[in-house]
């Protein structure tokens, strides 16, 4: 037999469990909402990742293409240089190579409007007169940087 007291206790317990169930349902709802929001964030980040990866792929392929072009250009220039070097007297080529090594890859410079394009200094009147007096096939050099000066119609002589 169940006493009225037992029945009352049971009813209290049922009420308490119902409140607890309500609380837990709220927690479940909140967790589901958070999960949904996290899934949206995952999807959003996934899209951004895909977009960044696409940019990386594009940049990589453009870099590889440019690199291939540079290799081809380099080979072509090396061939041209070989041809030109073959027509330059050996002692001049030796001097040029020596200067090129010493002067950061530039062994000869254009004399442009009285200025050495190697060191950017303008030749003084004495130097200009020496260059003017030199034979057309003579090797003239910059007094400042010692590079070989290449005379053209734009040299200002
Ligand atoms: Zn110079």
Coordinates of N, CA and C and ligand atoms in Angstrom, one line a residue:
X1 N 0.8 -1.2 0.0 CA 0.0 0.0 0.0 C 0.9 1.2 0.0
X2 N 0.4 2.3 -0.7 CA 1.1 3.5 -0.7 C 0.4 4.5 0.2
X3 N 1.2 5.1 1.0 CA 0.6 6.0 2.0 C 0.5 7.4 1.3
X4 N -0.4 8.2 1.7 CA -0.6 9.6 1.1 C 0.8 10.4 1.1
X5 N 1.6 10.1 2.2 CA 2.9 10.8 2.3 C 3.8 10.3 1.1
X6 N 3.8 9.0 0.9 CA 4.6 8.4 -0.2 C 4.1 9.0 -1.5
X7 N 2.8 9.1 -1.7 CA 2.2 9.6 -2.9 C 2.7 11.1 -3.1
X8 N 2.6 11.8 -2.1 CA 3.0 13.2 -2.1 C 4.5 13.4 -2.6
X9 N 5.3 12.5 -1.9 CA 6.8 12.5 -2.3 C 7.0 12.2 -3.7
X10 N 6.2 11.2 -4.2 CA 6.3 10.7 -5.6 C 5.9 11.8 -6.5
X11 N 4.9 12.6 -6.2 CA 4.4 13.7 -7.0 C 5.5 14.8 -7.1
X12 N 6.1 15.0 -5.9 CA 7.1 16.0 -5.9 C 8.3 15.6 -6.7
X13 N 8.6 14.4 -6.7 CA 9.8 13.9 -7.5 C 9.5 14.0 -9.0
X14 N 8.2 13.6 -9.3 CA 7.8 13.7 -10.7 C 7.9 15.2 -11.2
X15 N 7.4 16.1 -10.4 CA 7.5 17.5 -10.7 C 9.0 18.0 -10.9
X16 N 9.8 17.5 -10.0 CA 11.2 17.8 -10.0 C 11.9 17.3 -11.3
X17 N 11.5 16.0 -11.6 CA 12.1 15.4 -12.8 C 11.6 16.1 -14.0
X18 N 10.3 16.6 -14.0 CA 9.8 17.3 -15.2 C 10.6 18.7 -15.4
X19 N 10.9 19.3 -14.2 CA 11.7 20.6 -14.3 C 13.1 20.3 -14.9
X20 N 13.6 19.2 -14.4 CA 15.0 18.8 -14.8 C 15.0 18.5 -16.3
X21 N 13.9 17.8 -16.7 CA 13.8 17.4 -18.2 C 13.7 18.7 -19.0
X22 N 12.9 19.7 -18.5 CA 12.8 21.0 -19.2 C 14.1 21.7 -19.3
X23 N 14.9 21.7 -18.2 CA 16.2 22.3 -18.2 C 17.1 21.6 -19.2
X24 N 17.1 20.3 -19.2 CA 17.9 19.5 -20.1 C 17.6 19.7 -21.6
X25 N 16.2 19.9 -21.8 CA 15.8 20.2 -23.2 C 16.3 21.5 -23.7
X26 N 16.3 22.5 -22.7 CA 16.9 23.8 -23.1 C 18.4 23.7 -23.4
X27 N 19.1 22.8 -22.6 CA 20.5 22.6 -22.8 C 20.7 22.0 -24.2
X28 N 19.9 21.0 -24.5 CA 20.0 20.3 -25.8 C 19.8 21.3 -26.9
X29 N 18.8 22.1 -26.8 CA 18.5 23.1 -27.8 C 19.7 24.1 -28.0
X30 N 20.2 24.5 -26.9 CA 21.4 25.4 -27.0 C 22.6 24.8 -27.7
X31 N 22.8 23.5 -27.3 CA 23.9 22.7 -27.9 C 23.7 22.6 -29.4
X32 N 22.4 22.3 -29.8 CA 22.1 22.1 -31.2 C 22.3 23.4 -32.0
X33 N 21.9 24.5 -31.3 CA 22.1 25.8 -32.0 C 23.6 26.1 -32.2
X34 N 24.4 25.8 -31.1 CA 25.8 26.0 -31.2 C 26.4 25.1 -32.3
X35 N 25.9 23.9 -32.4 CA 26.5 23.0 -33.4 C 26.2 23.5 -34.8
X36 N 24.9 24.0 -34.9 CA 24.5 24.6 -36.2 C 25.4 25.7 -36.6
X37 N 25.7 26.6 -35.6 CA 26.5 27.8 -35.9 C 28.0 27.4 -36.2
X38 N 28.4 26.3 -35.5 CA 29.8 25.8 -35.7 C 29.9 25.2 -37.1
X39 N 28.8 24.5 -37.5 CA 28.8 23.9 -38.9 C 28.8 25.0 -40.0
X40 N 28.1 26.1 -39.7 CA 28.1 27.2 -40.7 C 29.5 27.8 -40.8
X41 N 30.1 27.9 -39.6 CA 31.5 28.4 -39.6 C 32.5 27.5 -40.3
X42 N 32.3 26.2 -40.1 CA 33.1 25.2 -40.8 C 32.9 25.3 -42.3
X43 N 31.7 25.5 -42.8 CA 31.4 25.6 -44.2 C 32.0 26.9 -44.7
X44 N 31.9 28.0 -44.0 CA 32.4 29.2 -44.4 C 33.9 29.2 -44.5
X45 N 34.6 28.6 -43.5 CA 36.0 28.5 -43.5 C 36.5 27.5 -44.6
X46 N 35.7 26.5 -44.9 CA 36.0 25.6 -46.0 C 36.0 26.3 -47.3
X47 N 35.0 27.2 -47.5 CA 34.9 28.0 -48.7 C 36.1 28.9 -48.9
X48 N 36.5 29.5 -47.7 CA 37.6 30.5 -47.8 C 38.9 29.7 -48.1
X49 N 39.0 28.5 -47.4 CA 40.2 27.7 -47.7 C 40.3 27.3 -49.2
X50 N 39.1 26.9 -49.7 CA 39.1 26.6 -51.2 C 39.5 27.8 -52.0
X51 N 39.0 29.0 -51.6 CA 39.3 30.2 -52.4 C 40.8 30.5 -52.3
X52 N 41.4 30.4 -51.1 CA 42.8 30.7 -50.9 C 43.6 29.6 -51.7
X53 N 43.2 28.4 -51.6 CA 43.9 27.3 -52.3 C 43.9 27.6 -53.8
X54 N 42.8 28.0 -54.3 CA 42.7 28.3 -55.8 C 43.6 29.4 -56.1
X55 N 43.7 30.4 -55.3 CA 44.7 31.5 -55.5 C 46.1 31.0 -55.5
X56 N 46.4 30.1 -54.5 CA 47.8 29.6 -54.5 C 48.1 28.8 -55.7
X57 N 47.1 28.0 -56.1 CA 47.3 27.1 -57.3 C 47.5 28.0 -58.6
X58 N 46.7 29.1 -58.7 CA 46.9 30.0 -59.8 C 48.2 30.7 -59.8
X59 N 48.6 31.2 -58.6 CA 49.9 31.8 -58.5 C 51.1 30.9 -58.8
X60 N 50.9 29.6 -58.3 CA 52.0 28.6 -58.5 C 52.1 28.3 -60.0
X61 N 51.0 28.2 -60.7 CA 51.0 27.9 -62.1 C 51.6 29.0 -62.9
X62 N 51.2 30.3 -62.5 CA 51.8 31.5 -63.2 C 53.3 31.6 -62.9
X63 N 53.7 31.2 -61.6 CA 55.2 31.3 -61.3 C 55.9 30.2 -62.1
X64 N 55.3 29.0 -62.2 CA 56.0 28.0 -63.0 C 56.1 28.3 -64.5
X65 N 55.0 28.9 -65.0 CA 55.1 29.4 -66.4 C 56.1 30.4 -66.6
X66 N 56.2 31.4 -65.7 CA 57.2 32.5 -65.8 C 58.6 31.9 -65.6
X67 N 58.7 31.0 -64.7 CA 60.0 30.4 -64.5 C 60.5 29.6 -65.8
X68 N 59.6 28.9 -66.4 CA 59.9 28.2 -67.6 C 60.3 29.2 -68.7
X69 N 59.5 30.3 -68.8 CA 59.9 31.4 -69.8 C 61.2 32.0 -69.5
X70 N 61.5 32.2 -68.2 CA 62.9 32.8 -67.9 C 64.0 31.8 -68.3
X71 N 63.7 30.5 -68.0 CA 64.7 29.5 -68.4 C 65.0 29.5 -69.9
X72 N 63.9 29.6 -70.7 CA 64.0 29.7 -72.1 C 64.7 30.9 -72.6
X73 N 64.3 32.1 -72.0 CA 65.0 33.3 -72.3 C 66.5 33.3 -71.9
X74 N 66.8 32.7 -70.8 CA 68.2 32.6 -70.3 C 69.0 31.8 -71.3
X75 N 68.4 30.6 -71.8 CA 69.1 29.8 -72.7 C 69.3 30.5 -74.0
X76 N 68.3 31.3 -74.4 CA 68.4 32.0 -75.7 C 69.4 33.1 -75.6
X77 N 69.4 33.9 -74.5 CA 70.4 34.9 -74.3 C 71.8 34.3 -74.2
X78 N 72.0 33.2 -73.5 CA 73.3 32.6 -73.4 C 73.8 32.2 -74.8
X79 N 72.9 31.7 -75.7 CA 73.3 31.4 -77.0 C 73.8 32.6 -77.8
X80 N 72.9 33.7 -77.7 CA 73.3 35.0 -78.3 C 74.6 35.5 -77.8
X81 N 74.8 35.4 -76.5 CA 76.1 35.9 -75.9 C 77.2 35.1 -76.5
X82 N 77.1 33.8 -76.6 CA 78.1 33.0 -77.2 C 78.5 33.4 -78.6
X83 N 77.5 33.7 -79.4 CA 77.7 34.2 -80.7 C 78.5 35.5 -80.7
X84 N 78.0 36.5 -79.9 CA 78.6 37.8 -79.8 C 80.0 37.7 -79.3
X85 N 80.2 36.9 -78.2 CA 81.5 36.7 -77.6 C 82.5 36.1 -78.6
X86 N 82.0 35.3 -79.5 CA 82.9 34.7 -80.5 C 83.5 35.7 -81.4
X87 N 82.8 36.9 -81.6 CA 83.3 37.9 -82.5 C 84.1 39.0 -81.8
X88 N 84.3 38.9 -80.5 CA 85.0 39.8 -79.7 C 86.5 39.3 -79.5
X89 N 87.5 40.2 -79.7 CA 88.9 39.7 -79.5 C 89.1 39.2 -78.1
X90 N 89.9 38.1 -78.0 CA 90.0 37.4 -76.8 C 90.5 38.3 -75.6
X91 N 91.4 39.2 -75.9 CA 91.9 40.0 -74.8 C 90.9 41.0 -74.3
X92 N 90.0 41.5 -75.2 CA 89.0 42.4 -74.8 C 87.9 41.7 -74.0
X93 N 87.6 40.5 -74.5 CA 86.6 39.6 -73.8 C 87.1 39.3 -72.3
X94 N 88.4 39.1 -72.2 CA 89.0 38.8 -70.9 C 88.9 40.0 -70.0
X95 N 89.1 41.2 -70.5 CA 89.0 42.4 -69.8 C 87.6 42.6 -69.3
X96 N 86.7 42.4 -70.3 CA 85.3 42.6 -70.0 C 84.8 41.7 -68.9
X97 N 85.1 40.4 -69.0 CA 84.7 39.4 -68.0 C 85.3 39.8 -66.6
X98 N 86.5 40.2 -66.6 CA 87.1 40.6 -65.3 C 86.4 41.8 -64.7
X99 N 86.1 42.8 -65.5 CA 85.3 44.0 -65.1 C 83.9 43.6 -64.6
X100 N 83.3 42.7 -65.4 CA 82.0 42.3 -65.1 C 81.9 41.7 -63.7
X101 N 82.9 40.8 -63.5 CA 82.9 40.2 -62.2 C 83.1 41.2 -61.0
X102 N 84.0 42.1 -61.3 CA 84.3 43.1 -60.3 C 83.2 44.1 -60.1
X103 N 82.5 44.5 -61.1 CA 81.5 45.6 -61.1 C 80.1 45.1 -61.0
X104 N 79.8 44.1 -60.3 CA 78.4 43.7 -60.1 C 77.7 43.3 -61.4
X105 N 78.4 42.6 -62.3 CA 77.7 42.0 -63.5 C 77.7 43.0 -64.7
X106 N 78.2 44.2 -64.5 CA 78.2 45.2 -65.6 C 79.7 45.5 -66.0
X107 N 80.2 45.0 -67.0 CA 81.6 45.2 -67.4 C 81.8 46.3 -68.4
X108 N 80.7 46.6 -69.1 CA 80.7 47.7 -70.1 C 79.5 48.6 -69.9
X109 N 79.6 49.9 -70.2 CA 78.5 50.7 -70.0 C 78.4 51.7 -71.2
X110 N 77.2 52.1 -71.5 CA 77.0 53.0 -72.6 C 77.5 54.4 -72.1
X111 N 78.1 55.1 -73.0 CA 78.4 56.5 -72.8 C 77.2 57.3 -73.4
X112 N 76.4 57.8 -72.5 CA 75.2 58.4 -72.9 C 75.1 59.9 -72.5
X113 N 75.1 60.8 -73.4 CA 75.1 62.2 -73.2 C 76.2 62.6 -72.1
X114 N 77.4 62.2 -72.5 CA 78.6 62.5 -71.7 C 78.7 61.8 -70.3
X115 N 77.7 60.9 -70.1 CA 77.7 60.3 -68.8 C 77.9 58.8 -68.9
X116 N 78.7 58.3 -68.0 CA 78.9 56.8 -68.0 C 77.6 56.2 -67.4
X117 N 77.0 55.3 -68.1 CA 75.7 54.7 -67.6 C 76.0 53.6 -66.6
X118 N 77.3 53.3 -66.4 CA 77.7 52.3 -65.4 C 77.7 53.0 -64.0
X119 N 78.4 54.1 -63.8 CA 78.5 54.7 -62.5 C 77.7 56.0 -62.5
X120 N 77.1 56.4 -63.6 CA 76.3 57.6 -63.7 C 77.0 58.9 -63.5
X121 N 78.3 58.9 -63.6 CA 79.1 60.1 -63.5 C 79.3 60.7 -64.9
X122 N 79.2 62.0 -64.9 CA 79.5 62.7 -66.2 C 81.0 62.9 -66.4
X123 N 81.5 62.6 -67.6 CA 82.9 62.7 -67.9 C 83.3 64.2 -67.9
X124 N 84.4 64.5 -67.4 CA 84.9 65.9 -67.4 C 85.4 66.2 -68.8
X125 N 85.7 67.5 -69.1 CA 86.1 67.9 -70.4 C 87.4 67.2 -70.9
X126 N 88.4 67.0 -70.0 CA 89.6 66.3 -70.3 C 89.3 64.8 -70.8
X127 N 88.5 64.2 -70.0 CA 88.1 62.8 -70.3 C 87.4 62.7 -71.6
X128 N 86.5 63.7 -71.8 CA 85.7 63.7 -73.1 C 86.6 63.9 -74.3
X129 N 87.6 64.8 -74.1 CA 88.6 65.0 -75.2 C 89.4 63.8 -75.5
X130 N 89.7 63.0 -74.5 CA 90.5 61.8 -74.7 C 89.6 60.8 -75.4
X131 N 88.4 60.7 -75.0 CA 87.4 59.8 -75.7 C 87.3 60.2 -77.2
X132 N 87.1 61.5 -77.4 CA 87.0 62.0 -78.8 C 88.2 61.7 -79.6
X133 N 89.4 61.8 -79.0 CA 90.6 61.6 -79.7 C 90.9 60.1 -80.0
X134 N 90.3 59.2 -79.3 CA 90.5 57.8 -79.4 C 90.0 57.3 -80.8
X135 N 90.7 56.3 -81.3 CA 90.3 55.7 -82.6 C 89.0 55.0 -82.4
X136 N 88.2 55.0 -83.4 CA 86.8 54.4 -83.3 C 86.8 52.9 -82.7
X137 N 87.9 52.2 -83.0 CA 87.9 50.8 -82.5 C 88.8 50.6 -81.3
X138 N 89.2 51.8 -80.7 CA 90.0 51.7 -79.5 C 89.1 51.4 -78.3
X139 N 89.6 50.7 -77.3 CA 88.8 50.5 -76.1 C 89.0 51.6 -75.1
X140 N 87.9 52.4 -74.9 CA 88.0 53.5 -73.9 C 87.2 53.1 -72.6
X141 N 87.8 53.6 -71.5 CA 87.2 53.2 -70.2 C 86.9 54.4 -69.4
X142 N 85.9 54.2 -68.5 CA 85.5 55.2 -67.6 C 86.6 55.5 -66.6
X143 N 87.0 56.7 -66.4 CA 88.1 57.0 -65.4 C 87.6 56.8 -64.0
X144 N 86.3 56.8 -63.8 CA 85.8 56.7 -62.4 C 85.6 55.2 -62.1
X145 N 84.8 54.4 -62.9 CA 84.5 53.1 -62.5 C 85.3 52.0 -63.3
X146 N 86.1 52.5 -64.3 CA 87.0 51.7 -65.1 C 86.2 50.7 -66.1
X147 N 84.9 50.9 -66.1 CA 84.2 50.0 -67.1 C 84.6 50.4 -68.5
X148 N 84.4 49.5 -69.4 CA 84.6 49.8 -70.8 C 83.4 50.7 -71.3
X149 N 83.7 51.8 -71.9 CA 82.7 52.7 -72.4 C 82.3 52.4 -73.8
X150 N 81.0 52.3 -74.0 CA 80.5 52.0 -75.4 C 80.0 53.3 -76.0
X151 N 80.7 53.7 -77.1 CA 80.3 54.9 -77.7 C 79.2 54.7 -78.7
X152 N 78.2 55.6 -78.7 CA 77.1 55.6 -79.7 C 76.9 57.0 -80.2
X153 N 76.0 57.1 -81.1 CA 75.6 58.5 -81.6 C 75.0 59.3 -80.6
X154 N 74.6 58.7 -79.5 CA 74.0 59.5 -78.4 C 75.0 59.8 -77.2
X155 N 76.3 59.6 -77.5 CA 77.3 59.7 -76.5 C 77.5 61.2 -76.1
X156 N 77.2 62.1 -77.1 CA 77.4 63.5 -76.8 C 78.8 64.0 -77.0
X157 N 79.5 63.3 -78.0 CA 80.9 63.6 -78.2 C 81.0 64.7 -79.4
Ligands
LIG1 ZN1 81.8 54.9 -64.9

